[in-house]
Short mmCIF file of C-alpha atoms and ligand atoms in Angstrom, two decimals:
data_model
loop_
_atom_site.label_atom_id
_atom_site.label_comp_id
_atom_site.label_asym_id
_atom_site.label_seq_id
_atom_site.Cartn_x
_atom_site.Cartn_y
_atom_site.Cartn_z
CA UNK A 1 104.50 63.14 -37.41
CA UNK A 2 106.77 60.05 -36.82
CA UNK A 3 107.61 61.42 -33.79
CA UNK A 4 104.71 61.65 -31.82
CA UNK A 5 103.60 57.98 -33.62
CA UNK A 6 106.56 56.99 -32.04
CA UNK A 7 106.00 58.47 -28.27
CA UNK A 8 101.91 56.99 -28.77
CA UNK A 9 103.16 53.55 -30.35
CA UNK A 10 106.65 52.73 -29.18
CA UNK A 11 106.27 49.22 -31.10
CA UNK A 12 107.24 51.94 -34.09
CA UNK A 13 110.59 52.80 -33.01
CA UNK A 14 111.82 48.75 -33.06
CA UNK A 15 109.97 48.63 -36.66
CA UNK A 16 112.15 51.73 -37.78
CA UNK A 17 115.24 49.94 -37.04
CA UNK A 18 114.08 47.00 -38.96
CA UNK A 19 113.71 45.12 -36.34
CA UNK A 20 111.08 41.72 -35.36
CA UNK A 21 108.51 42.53 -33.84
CA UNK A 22 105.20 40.72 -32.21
CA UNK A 23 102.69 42.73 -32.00
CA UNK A 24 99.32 41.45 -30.57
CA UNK A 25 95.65 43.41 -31.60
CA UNK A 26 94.61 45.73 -28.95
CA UNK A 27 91.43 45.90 -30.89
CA UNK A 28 90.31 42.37 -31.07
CA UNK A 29 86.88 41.41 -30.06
CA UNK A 30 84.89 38.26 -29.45
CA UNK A 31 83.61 37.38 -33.66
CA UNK A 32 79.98 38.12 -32.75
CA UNK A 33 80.56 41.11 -32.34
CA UNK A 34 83.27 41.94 -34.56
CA UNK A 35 80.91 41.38 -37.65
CA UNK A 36 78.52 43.95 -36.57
CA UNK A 37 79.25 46.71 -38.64
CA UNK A 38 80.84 44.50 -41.67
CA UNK A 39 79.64 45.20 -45.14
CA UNK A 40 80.13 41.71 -45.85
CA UNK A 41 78.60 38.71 -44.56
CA UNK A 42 78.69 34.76 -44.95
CA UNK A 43 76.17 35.31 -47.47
CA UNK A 44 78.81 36.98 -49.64
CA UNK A 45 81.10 34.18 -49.45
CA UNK A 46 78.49 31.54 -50.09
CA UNK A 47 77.48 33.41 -53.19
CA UNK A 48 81.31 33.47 -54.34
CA UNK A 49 81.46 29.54 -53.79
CA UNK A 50 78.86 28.69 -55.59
CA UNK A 51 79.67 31.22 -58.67
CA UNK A 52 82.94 29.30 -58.83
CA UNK A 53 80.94 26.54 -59.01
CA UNK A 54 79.08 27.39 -61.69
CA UNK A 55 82.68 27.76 -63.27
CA UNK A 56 83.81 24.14 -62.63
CA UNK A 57 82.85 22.87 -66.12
CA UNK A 58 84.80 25.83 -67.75
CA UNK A 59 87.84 25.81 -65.84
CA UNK A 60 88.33 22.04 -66.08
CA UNK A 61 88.12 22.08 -69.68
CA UNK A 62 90.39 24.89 -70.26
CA UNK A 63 92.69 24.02 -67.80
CA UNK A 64 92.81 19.71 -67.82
CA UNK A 65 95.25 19.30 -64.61
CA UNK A 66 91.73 20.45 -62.78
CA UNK A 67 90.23 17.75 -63.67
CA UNK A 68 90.85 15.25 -60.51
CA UNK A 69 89.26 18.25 -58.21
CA UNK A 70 86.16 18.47 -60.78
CA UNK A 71 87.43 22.21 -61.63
CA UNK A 72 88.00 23.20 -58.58
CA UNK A 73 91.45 25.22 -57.84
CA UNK A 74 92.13 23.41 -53.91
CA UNK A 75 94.89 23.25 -52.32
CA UNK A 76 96.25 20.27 -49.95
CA UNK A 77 96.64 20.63 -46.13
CA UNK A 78 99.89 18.43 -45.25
CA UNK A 79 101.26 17.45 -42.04
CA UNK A 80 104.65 18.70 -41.93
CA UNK A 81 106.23 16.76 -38.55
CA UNK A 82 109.85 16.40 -40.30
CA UNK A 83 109.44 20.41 -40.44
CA UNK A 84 108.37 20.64 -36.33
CA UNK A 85 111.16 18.70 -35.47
CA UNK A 86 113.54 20.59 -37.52
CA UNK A 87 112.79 23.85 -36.33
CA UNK A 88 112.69 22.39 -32.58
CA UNK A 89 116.23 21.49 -32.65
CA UNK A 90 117.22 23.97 -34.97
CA UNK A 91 115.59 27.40 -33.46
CA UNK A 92 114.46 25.91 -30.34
CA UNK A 93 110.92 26.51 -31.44
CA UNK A 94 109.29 24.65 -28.48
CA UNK A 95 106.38 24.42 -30.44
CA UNK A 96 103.10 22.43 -29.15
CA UNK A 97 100.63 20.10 -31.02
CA UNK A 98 100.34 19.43 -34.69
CA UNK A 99 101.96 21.82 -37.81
CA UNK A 100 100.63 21.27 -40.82
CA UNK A 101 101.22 23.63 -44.06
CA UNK A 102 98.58 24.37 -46.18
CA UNK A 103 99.75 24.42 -49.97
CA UNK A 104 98.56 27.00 -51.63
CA UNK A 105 102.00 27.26 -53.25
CA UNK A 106 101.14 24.66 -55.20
CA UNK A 107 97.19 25.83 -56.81
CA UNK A 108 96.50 25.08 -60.18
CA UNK A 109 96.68 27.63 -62.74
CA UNK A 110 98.95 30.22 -60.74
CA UNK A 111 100.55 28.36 -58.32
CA UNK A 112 100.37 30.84 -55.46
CA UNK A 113 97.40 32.04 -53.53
CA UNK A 114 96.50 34.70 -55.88
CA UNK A 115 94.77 31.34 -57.89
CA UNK A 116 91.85 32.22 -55.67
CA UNK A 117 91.18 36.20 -55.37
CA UNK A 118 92.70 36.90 -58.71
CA UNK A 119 90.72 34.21 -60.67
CA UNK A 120 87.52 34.88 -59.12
CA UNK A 121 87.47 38.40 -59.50
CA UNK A 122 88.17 37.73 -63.82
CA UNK A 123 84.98 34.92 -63.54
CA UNK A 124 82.78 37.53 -61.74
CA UNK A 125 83.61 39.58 -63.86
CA UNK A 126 82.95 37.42 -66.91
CA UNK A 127 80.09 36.19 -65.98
CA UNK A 128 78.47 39.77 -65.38
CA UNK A 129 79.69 40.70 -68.65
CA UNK A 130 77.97 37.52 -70.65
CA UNK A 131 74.86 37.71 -68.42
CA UNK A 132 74.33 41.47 -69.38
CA UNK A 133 74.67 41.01 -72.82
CA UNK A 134 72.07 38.28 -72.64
CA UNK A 135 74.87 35.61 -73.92
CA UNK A 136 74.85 33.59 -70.87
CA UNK A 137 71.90 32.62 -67.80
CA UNK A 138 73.05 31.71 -64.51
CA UNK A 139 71.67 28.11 -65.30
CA UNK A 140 73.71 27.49 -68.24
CA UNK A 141 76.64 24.97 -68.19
CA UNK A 142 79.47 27.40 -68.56
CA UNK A 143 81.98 24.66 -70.04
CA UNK A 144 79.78 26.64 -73.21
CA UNK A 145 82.15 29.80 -72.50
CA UNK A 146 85.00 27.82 -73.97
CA UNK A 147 83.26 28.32 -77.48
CA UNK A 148 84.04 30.62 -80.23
CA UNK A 149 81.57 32.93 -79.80
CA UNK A 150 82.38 34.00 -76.44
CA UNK A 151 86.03 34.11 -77.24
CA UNK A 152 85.14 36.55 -80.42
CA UNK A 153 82.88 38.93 -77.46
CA UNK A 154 85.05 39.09 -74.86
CA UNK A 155 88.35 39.42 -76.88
CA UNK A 156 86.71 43.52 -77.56
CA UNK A 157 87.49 44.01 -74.06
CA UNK A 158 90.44 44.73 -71.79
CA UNK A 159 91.87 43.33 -67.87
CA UNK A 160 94.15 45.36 -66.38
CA UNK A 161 96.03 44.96 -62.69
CA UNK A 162 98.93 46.14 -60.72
CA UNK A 163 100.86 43.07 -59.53
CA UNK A 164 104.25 42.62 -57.79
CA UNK A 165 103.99 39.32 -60.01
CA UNK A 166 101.30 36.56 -58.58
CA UNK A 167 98.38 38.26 -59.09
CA UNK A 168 99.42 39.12 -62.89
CA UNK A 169 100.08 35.64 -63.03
CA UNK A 170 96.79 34.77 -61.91
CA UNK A 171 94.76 37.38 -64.08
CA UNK A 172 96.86 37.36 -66.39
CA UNK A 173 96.82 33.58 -67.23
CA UNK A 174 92.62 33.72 -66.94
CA UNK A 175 92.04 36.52 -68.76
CA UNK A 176 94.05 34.73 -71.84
CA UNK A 177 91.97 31.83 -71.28
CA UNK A 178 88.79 33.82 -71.69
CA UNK A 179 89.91 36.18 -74.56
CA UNK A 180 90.73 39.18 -72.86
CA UNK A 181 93.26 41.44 -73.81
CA UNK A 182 95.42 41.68 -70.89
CA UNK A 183 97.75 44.15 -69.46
CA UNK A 184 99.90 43.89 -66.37
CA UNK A 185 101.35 46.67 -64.70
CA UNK A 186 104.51 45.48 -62.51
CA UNK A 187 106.50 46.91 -59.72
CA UNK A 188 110.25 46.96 -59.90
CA UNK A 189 110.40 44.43 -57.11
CA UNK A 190 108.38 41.70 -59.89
CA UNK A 191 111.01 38.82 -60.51
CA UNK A 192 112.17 39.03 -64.34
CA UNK A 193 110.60 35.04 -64.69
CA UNK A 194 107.23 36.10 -63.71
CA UNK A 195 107.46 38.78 -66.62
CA UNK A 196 108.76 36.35 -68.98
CA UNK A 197 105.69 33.90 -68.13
CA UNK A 198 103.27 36.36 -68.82
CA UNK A 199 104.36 37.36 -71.63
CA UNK A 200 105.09 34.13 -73.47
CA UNK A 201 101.04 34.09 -72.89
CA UNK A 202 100.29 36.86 -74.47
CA UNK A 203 99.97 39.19 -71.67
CA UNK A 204 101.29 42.98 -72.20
CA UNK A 205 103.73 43.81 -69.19
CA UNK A 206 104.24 47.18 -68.38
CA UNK A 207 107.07 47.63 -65.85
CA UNK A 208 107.64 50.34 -63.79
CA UNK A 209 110.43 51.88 -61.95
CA UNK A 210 108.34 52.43 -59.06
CA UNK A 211 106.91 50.31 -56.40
CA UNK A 212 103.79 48.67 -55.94
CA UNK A 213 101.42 51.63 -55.13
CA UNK A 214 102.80 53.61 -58.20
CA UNK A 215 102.21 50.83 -60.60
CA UNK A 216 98.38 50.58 -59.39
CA UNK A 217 98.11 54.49 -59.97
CA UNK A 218 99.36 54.12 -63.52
CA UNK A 219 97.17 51.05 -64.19
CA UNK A 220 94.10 52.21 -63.11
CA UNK A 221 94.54 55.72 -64.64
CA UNK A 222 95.27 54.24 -67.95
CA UNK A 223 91.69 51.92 -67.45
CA UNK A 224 89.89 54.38 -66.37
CA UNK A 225 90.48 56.33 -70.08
CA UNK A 226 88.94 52.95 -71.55
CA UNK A 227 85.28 52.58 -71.06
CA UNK A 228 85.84 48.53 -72.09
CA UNK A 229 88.62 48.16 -69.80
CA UNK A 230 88.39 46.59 -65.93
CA UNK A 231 90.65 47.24 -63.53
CA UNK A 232 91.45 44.60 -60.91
CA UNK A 233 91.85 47.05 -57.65
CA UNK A 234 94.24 44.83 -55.16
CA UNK A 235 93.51 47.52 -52.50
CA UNK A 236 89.86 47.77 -52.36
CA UNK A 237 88.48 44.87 -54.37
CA UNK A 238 85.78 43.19 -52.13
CA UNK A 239 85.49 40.47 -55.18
CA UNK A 240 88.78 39.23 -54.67
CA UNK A 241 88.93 38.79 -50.70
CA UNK A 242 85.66 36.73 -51.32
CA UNK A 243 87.54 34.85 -54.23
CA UNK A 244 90.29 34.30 -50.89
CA UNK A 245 87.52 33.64 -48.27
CA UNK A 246 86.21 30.57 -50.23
CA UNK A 247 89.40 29.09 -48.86
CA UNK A 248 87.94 28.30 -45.56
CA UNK A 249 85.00 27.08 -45.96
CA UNK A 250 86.85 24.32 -48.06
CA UNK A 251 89.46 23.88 -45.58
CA UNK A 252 86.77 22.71 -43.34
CA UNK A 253 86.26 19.55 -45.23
CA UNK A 254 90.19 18.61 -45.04
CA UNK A 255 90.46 19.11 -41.43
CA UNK A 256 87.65 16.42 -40.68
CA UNK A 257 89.39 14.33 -43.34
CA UNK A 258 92.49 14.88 -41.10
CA UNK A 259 90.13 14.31 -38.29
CA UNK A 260 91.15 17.55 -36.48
CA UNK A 261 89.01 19.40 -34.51
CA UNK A 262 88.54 22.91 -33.73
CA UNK A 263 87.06 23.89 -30.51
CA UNK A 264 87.14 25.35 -27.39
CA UNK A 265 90.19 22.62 -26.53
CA UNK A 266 91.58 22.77 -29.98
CA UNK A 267 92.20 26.01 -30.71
CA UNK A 268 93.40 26.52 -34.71
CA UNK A 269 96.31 28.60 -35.22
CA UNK A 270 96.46 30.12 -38.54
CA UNK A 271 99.71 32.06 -39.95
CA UNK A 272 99.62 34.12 -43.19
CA UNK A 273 102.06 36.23 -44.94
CA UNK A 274 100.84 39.82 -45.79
CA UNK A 275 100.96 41.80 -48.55
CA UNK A 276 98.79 44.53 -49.30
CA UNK A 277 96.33 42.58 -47.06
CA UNK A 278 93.89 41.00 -49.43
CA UNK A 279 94.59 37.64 -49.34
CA UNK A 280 95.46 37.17 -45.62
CA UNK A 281 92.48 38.90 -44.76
CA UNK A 282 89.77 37.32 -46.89
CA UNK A 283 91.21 33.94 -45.81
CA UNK A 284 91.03 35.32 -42.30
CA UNK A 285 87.91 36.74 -42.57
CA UNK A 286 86.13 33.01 -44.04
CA UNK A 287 88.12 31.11 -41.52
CA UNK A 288 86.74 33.65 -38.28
CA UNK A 289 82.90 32.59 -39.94
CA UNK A 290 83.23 29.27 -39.72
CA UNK A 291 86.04 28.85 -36.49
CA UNK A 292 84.59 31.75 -34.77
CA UNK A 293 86.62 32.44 -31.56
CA UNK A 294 88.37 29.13 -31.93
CA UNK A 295 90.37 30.35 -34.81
CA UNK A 296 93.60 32.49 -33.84
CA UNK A 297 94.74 34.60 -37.11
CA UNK A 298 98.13 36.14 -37.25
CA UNK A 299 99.48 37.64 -40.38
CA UNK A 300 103.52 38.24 -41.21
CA UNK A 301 105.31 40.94 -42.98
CA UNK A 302 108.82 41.84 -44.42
CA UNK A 303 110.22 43.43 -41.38
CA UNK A 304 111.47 46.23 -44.32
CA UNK A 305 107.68 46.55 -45.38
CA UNK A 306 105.09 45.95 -42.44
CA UNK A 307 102.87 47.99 -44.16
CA UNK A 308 99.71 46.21 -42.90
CA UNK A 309 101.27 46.37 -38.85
CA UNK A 310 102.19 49.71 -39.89
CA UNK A 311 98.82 50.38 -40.80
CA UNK A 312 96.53 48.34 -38.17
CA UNK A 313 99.28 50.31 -34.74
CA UNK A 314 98.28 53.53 -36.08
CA UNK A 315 95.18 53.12 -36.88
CA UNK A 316 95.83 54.98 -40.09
CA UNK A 317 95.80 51.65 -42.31
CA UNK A 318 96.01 53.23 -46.16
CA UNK A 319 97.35 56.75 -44.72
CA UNK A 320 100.26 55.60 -43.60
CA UNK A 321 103.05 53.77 -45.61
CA UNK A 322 106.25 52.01 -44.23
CA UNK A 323 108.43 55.10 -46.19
CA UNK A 324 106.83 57.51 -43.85
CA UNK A 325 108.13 55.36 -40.37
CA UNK A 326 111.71 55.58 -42.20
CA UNK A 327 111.91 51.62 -44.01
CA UNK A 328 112.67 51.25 -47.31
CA UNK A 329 109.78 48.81 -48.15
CA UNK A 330 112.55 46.98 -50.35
CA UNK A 331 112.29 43.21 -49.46
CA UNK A 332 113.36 39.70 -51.20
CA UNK A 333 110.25 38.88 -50.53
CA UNK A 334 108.65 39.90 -53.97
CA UNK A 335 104.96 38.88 -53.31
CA UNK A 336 104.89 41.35 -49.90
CA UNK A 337 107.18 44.07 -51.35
CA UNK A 338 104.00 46.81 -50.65
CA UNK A 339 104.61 49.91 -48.67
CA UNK A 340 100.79 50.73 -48.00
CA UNK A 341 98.19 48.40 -46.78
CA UNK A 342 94.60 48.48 -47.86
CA UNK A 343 92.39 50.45 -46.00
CA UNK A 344 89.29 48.20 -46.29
CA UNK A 345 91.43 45.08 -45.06
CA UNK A 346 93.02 47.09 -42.30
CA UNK A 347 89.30 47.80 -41.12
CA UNK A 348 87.88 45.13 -41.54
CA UNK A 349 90.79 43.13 -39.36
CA UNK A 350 90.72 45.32 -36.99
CA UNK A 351 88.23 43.85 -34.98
CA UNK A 352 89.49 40.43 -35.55
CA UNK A 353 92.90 39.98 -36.07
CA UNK A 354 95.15 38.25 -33.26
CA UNK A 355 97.95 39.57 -34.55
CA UNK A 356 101.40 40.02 -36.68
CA UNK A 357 105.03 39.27 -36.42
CA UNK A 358 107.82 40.66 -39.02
CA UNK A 359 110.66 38.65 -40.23
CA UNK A 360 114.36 39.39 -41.48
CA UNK A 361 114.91 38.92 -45.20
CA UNK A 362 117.52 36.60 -44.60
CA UNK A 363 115.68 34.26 -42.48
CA UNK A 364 113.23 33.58 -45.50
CA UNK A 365 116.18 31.89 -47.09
CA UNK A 366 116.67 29.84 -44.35
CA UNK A 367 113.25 28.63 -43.50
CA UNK A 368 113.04 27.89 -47.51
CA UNK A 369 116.08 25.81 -47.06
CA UNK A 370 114.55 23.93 -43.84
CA UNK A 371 111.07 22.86 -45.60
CA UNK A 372 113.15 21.66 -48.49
CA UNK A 373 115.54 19.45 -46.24
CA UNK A 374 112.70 18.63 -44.03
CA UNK A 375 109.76 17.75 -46.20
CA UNK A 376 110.98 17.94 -49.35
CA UNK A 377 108.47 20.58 -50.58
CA UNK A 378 109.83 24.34 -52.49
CA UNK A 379 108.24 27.41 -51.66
CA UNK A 380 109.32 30.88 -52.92
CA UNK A 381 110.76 32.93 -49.99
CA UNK A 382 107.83 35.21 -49.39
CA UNK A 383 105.52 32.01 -48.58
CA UNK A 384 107.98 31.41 -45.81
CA UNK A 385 107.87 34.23 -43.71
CA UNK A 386 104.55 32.57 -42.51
CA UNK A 387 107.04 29.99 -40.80
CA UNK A 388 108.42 32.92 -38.23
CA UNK A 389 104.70 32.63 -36.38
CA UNK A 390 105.70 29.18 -35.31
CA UNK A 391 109.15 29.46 -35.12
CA UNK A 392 109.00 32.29 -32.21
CA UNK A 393 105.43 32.28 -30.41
CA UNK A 394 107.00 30.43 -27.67
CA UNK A 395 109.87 32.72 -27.11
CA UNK A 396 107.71 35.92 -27.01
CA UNK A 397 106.10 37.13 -24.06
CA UNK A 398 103.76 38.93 -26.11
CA UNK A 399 102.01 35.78 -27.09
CA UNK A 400 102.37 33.64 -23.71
CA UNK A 401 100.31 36.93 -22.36
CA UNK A 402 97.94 36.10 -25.35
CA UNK A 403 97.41 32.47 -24.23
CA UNK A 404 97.10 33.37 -21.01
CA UNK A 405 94.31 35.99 -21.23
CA UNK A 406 92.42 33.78 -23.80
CA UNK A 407 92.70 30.69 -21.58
CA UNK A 408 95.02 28.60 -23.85
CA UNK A 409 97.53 28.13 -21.83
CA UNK A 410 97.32 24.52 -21.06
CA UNK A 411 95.16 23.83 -24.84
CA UNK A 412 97.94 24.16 -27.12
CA UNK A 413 99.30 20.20 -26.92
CA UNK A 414 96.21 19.48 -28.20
CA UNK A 415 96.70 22.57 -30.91
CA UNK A 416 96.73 22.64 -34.89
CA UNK A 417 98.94 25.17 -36.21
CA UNK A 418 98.98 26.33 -40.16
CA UNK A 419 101.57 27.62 -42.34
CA UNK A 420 99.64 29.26 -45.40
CA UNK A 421 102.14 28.28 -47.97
CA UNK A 422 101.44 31.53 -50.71
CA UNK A 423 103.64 30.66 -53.46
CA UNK A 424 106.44 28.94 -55.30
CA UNK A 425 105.61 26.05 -57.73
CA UNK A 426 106.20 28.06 -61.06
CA UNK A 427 109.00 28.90 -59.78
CA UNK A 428 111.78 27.66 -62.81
CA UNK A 429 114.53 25.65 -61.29
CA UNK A 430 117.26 27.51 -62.23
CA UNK A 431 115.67 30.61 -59.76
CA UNK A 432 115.22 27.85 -57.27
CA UNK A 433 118.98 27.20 -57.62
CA UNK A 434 119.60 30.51 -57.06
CA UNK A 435 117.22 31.15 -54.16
CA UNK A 436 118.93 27.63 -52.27
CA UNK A 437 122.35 29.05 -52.67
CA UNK A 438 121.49 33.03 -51.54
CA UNK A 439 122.49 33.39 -47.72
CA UNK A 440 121.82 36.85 -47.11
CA UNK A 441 123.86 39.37 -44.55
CA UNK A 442 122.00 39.05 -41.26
CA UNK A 443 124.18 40.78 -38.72
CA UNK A 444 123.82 40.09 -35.13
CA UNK A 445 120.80 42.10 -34.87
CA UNK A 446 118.98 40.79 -37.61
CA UNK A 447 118.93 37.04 -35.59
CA UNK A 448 118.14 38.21 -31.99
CA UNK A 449 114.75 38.70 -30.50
CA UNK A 450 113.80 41.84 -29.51
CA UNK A 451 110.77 42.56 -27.46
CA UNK A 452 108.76 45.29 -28.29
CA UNK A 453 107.95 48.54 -26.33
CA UNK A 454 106.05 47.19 -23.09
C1 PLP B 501 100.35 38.31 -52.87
C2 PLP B 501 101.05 37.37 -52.02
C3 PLP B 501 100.83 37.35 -50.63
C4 PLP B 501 99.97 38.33 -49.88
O1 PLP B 501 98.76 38.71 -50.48
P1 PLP B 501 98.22 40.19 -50.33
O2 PLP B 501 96.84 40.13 -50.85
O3 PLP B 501 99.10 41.08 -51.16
O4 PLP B 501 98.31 40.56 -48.90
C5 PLP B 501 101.52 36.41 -49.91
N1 PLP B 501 102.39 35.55 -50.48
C6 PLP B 501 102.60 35.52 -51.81
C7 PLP B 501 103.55 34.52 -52.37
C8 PLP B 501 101.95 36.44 -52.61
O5 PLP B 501 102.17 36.42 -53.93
#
């Protein structure tokens, strides 16, 4: 089968060697259009804003360092111009107008991105529980959920997720907080700190010697045998990639704060790293409501598991993993160590997407290293693979074609580009010792560009 992917897609044959790759959506259509056939709608996202809302009370009593943001788990959006410089002289970047690096790294609670999907879904879920047994009304203040009572009913029942490690933090560290019983099944690429975390909170980690997609099947098989058990389902969830496209509708406020625009002259550059695909794609699919056409999405994998890329060239999204084009899917980068995307992301991007670039391992290091200097801000490795979309736009020809045919050409001094920073303020420090001092292998091929197929 490879082998005729390969003739149809030759963008496959640089991925099989591990190599970079830009790869810009042959499927992208103006937004109006791209929503036609979506089963979800701003409505949907709207609805998940203002349940998380209703939350606000709850969250800032359980969790105090909410308080300043009135229980709200929000990120900052900082202007990183130490960084721009740096990776001008540095990697000859070239890049135009402003970067700024949004810090989801560094959300309450979990301190990575899965603060938003992860927690939401657990609160949904919560709240349908409590509203169905007649406990709680939509009206109610829910700081009331903090009480015994609620504590004593929702202790009888059981969360259970497959994580590479964030999003166990993240329902994991909820789920506690309501009363759940809690059990986490991790991949082998989960750090050992992130299992140590969990369980000093009385979470139940199961760890397997598999990968990612193995440790869902075992999780949600074991759920499914328990009629009081929920299983958080990273690859088709639609409750957590609304939990994710909350994000933009709140980002909107910070950019007028920042007094950026986004129009037809300031187009927004967004750049995400990618998982399984739920995360970059709810926070894609919130931002394309409210930016519309103005809003440029590109998402970044592990060049050793592009499982989403793999996924969205084919065509084949969830019936095709990165073992099957010959990578290993083994990658540093812990938080987008998955060899098979989601099929519902994959379709719903399809349409809307710009595009995706893949980055060495060893450059993750490096990039880490470069914020740190630069700014003075830590992010785990896999955050910074969203850092390769504004290192090399400029150098690929892949993207000058995609300025050009989008009319942008001469629009991006007056651009705003974002890093979505995913992860890396629980990080302990003596792991961030160890992640400043690991300079991984690169090999002359690793560091040079290679243009793919056309
Ligand atoms: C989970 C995660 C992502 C990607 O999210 P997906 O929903 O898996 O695509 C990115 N960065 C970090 C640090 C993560 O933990």
């Amino acid at each position: 089968m490879m082998k005729d992917l390969a003739e149809k897609f030759p963008i496959l044959k640089e991925m099989q060697k591990g190599r970079e790759v830009v790869w810009i959506n042959p499927d992208k259509v103006p937004f109006d259009e791209s929503i036609k056939d979506c089963e979800l709608s701003i409505k949907d996202i709207e609805d998940a804003q203002a349940r998380l809302q209703r939350f606000a009370p709850f969250i800032m009593r359980c969790f105090p360092e909410t308080r300043d943001k009135g229980g709200l788990i929000e990120s900052t959006l900082t202007d990183i111009p130490s960084m721009k410089e740096r990776i001008d002289q540095k990697y000859g970047s070239g890049l135009e107008g402003r970067l700024l690096l949004k810090q989801d790294s560094h959300l309450a609670i979990a301190g990575s991105v899965k603060a938003r999907g992860g927690i939401y879904e657990v609160l949904k879920h919560t709240e349908d529980l409590a509203v169905a047994q007649g406990m709680l009304s939509t009206e109610d203040d829910y700081a009331c959920l903090a009480e015994q009572k609620f504590r004593k009913f929702f202790e009888q029942y059981t969360v259970q997720v497959g994580s590479t490690g964030n999003l166990g933090m993240s329902i994991g560290v909820m789920s506690a907080a309501i009363g759940y019983q809690v059990i986490v099944h991790m991949s082998a690429d989960a750090k050992q700190w992130k299992k140590d975390l969990l369980r000093s909170r009385g979470v139940t980690v199961l760890e397997y010697e598999s990968d990612y997609s193995e440790a869902v099947k075992h999780g949600r098989r074991l759920s499914d045998e328990d009629p009081k058990s929920y299983f958080v389902d990273d690859e088709n969830s639609r409750t957590l990639f609304l939990g994710y496209a909350v994000a933009a509708k709140r980002l909107t406020a910070q950019l007028e704060e920042r007094k950026i625009t986004v129009d037809r002259d300031h187009p927004l550059f967004v750049y995400i790293p990618c998982g399984v695909g739920g995360a970059p794609g709810g926070i894609t699919f919130g931002l394309k409501h409210i930016f519309g056409d103005h809003v440029h999405c590109f998402f970044v994998e592990p060049a050793q598991a592009p499982c989403m890329l793999t996924g969205m060239v084919t065509g084949l999204h969830n019936r095709i993993s990165v073992q099957e084009i010959g990578l290993s899917g083994r990658t540093h980068a812990d938080g987008l160590a998955v060899g098979r995307p989601s099929g519902f992301v994959g379709n719903v991007m399809t349409p809307m997407l710009s595009g995706e670039f893949t980055v060495q391992d060893a450059k993750l290091y490096d990039y880490m290293r470069d914020l740190l200097e630069a700014e003075d801000i830590f992010l785990e490795p896999s955050a910074c693979a969203a850092f390769q979309g504004v290192i090399t736009m400029n150098q690929r020809a892949e993207i000058k074609k995609y300025l050009e045919k989008h009319g942008l050409t001469d629009k991006m001094k007056d651009a705003a580009h974002i890093v979505w920073a995913t992860g890396g303020s629980l990080v302990p420090e003596e792991v961030r010792e160890e992640y400043k001092n690991t300079y991984l292998d690169s090999g002359d091929d690793v560091y040079k560009i290679h243009h793919s197929g056309d």
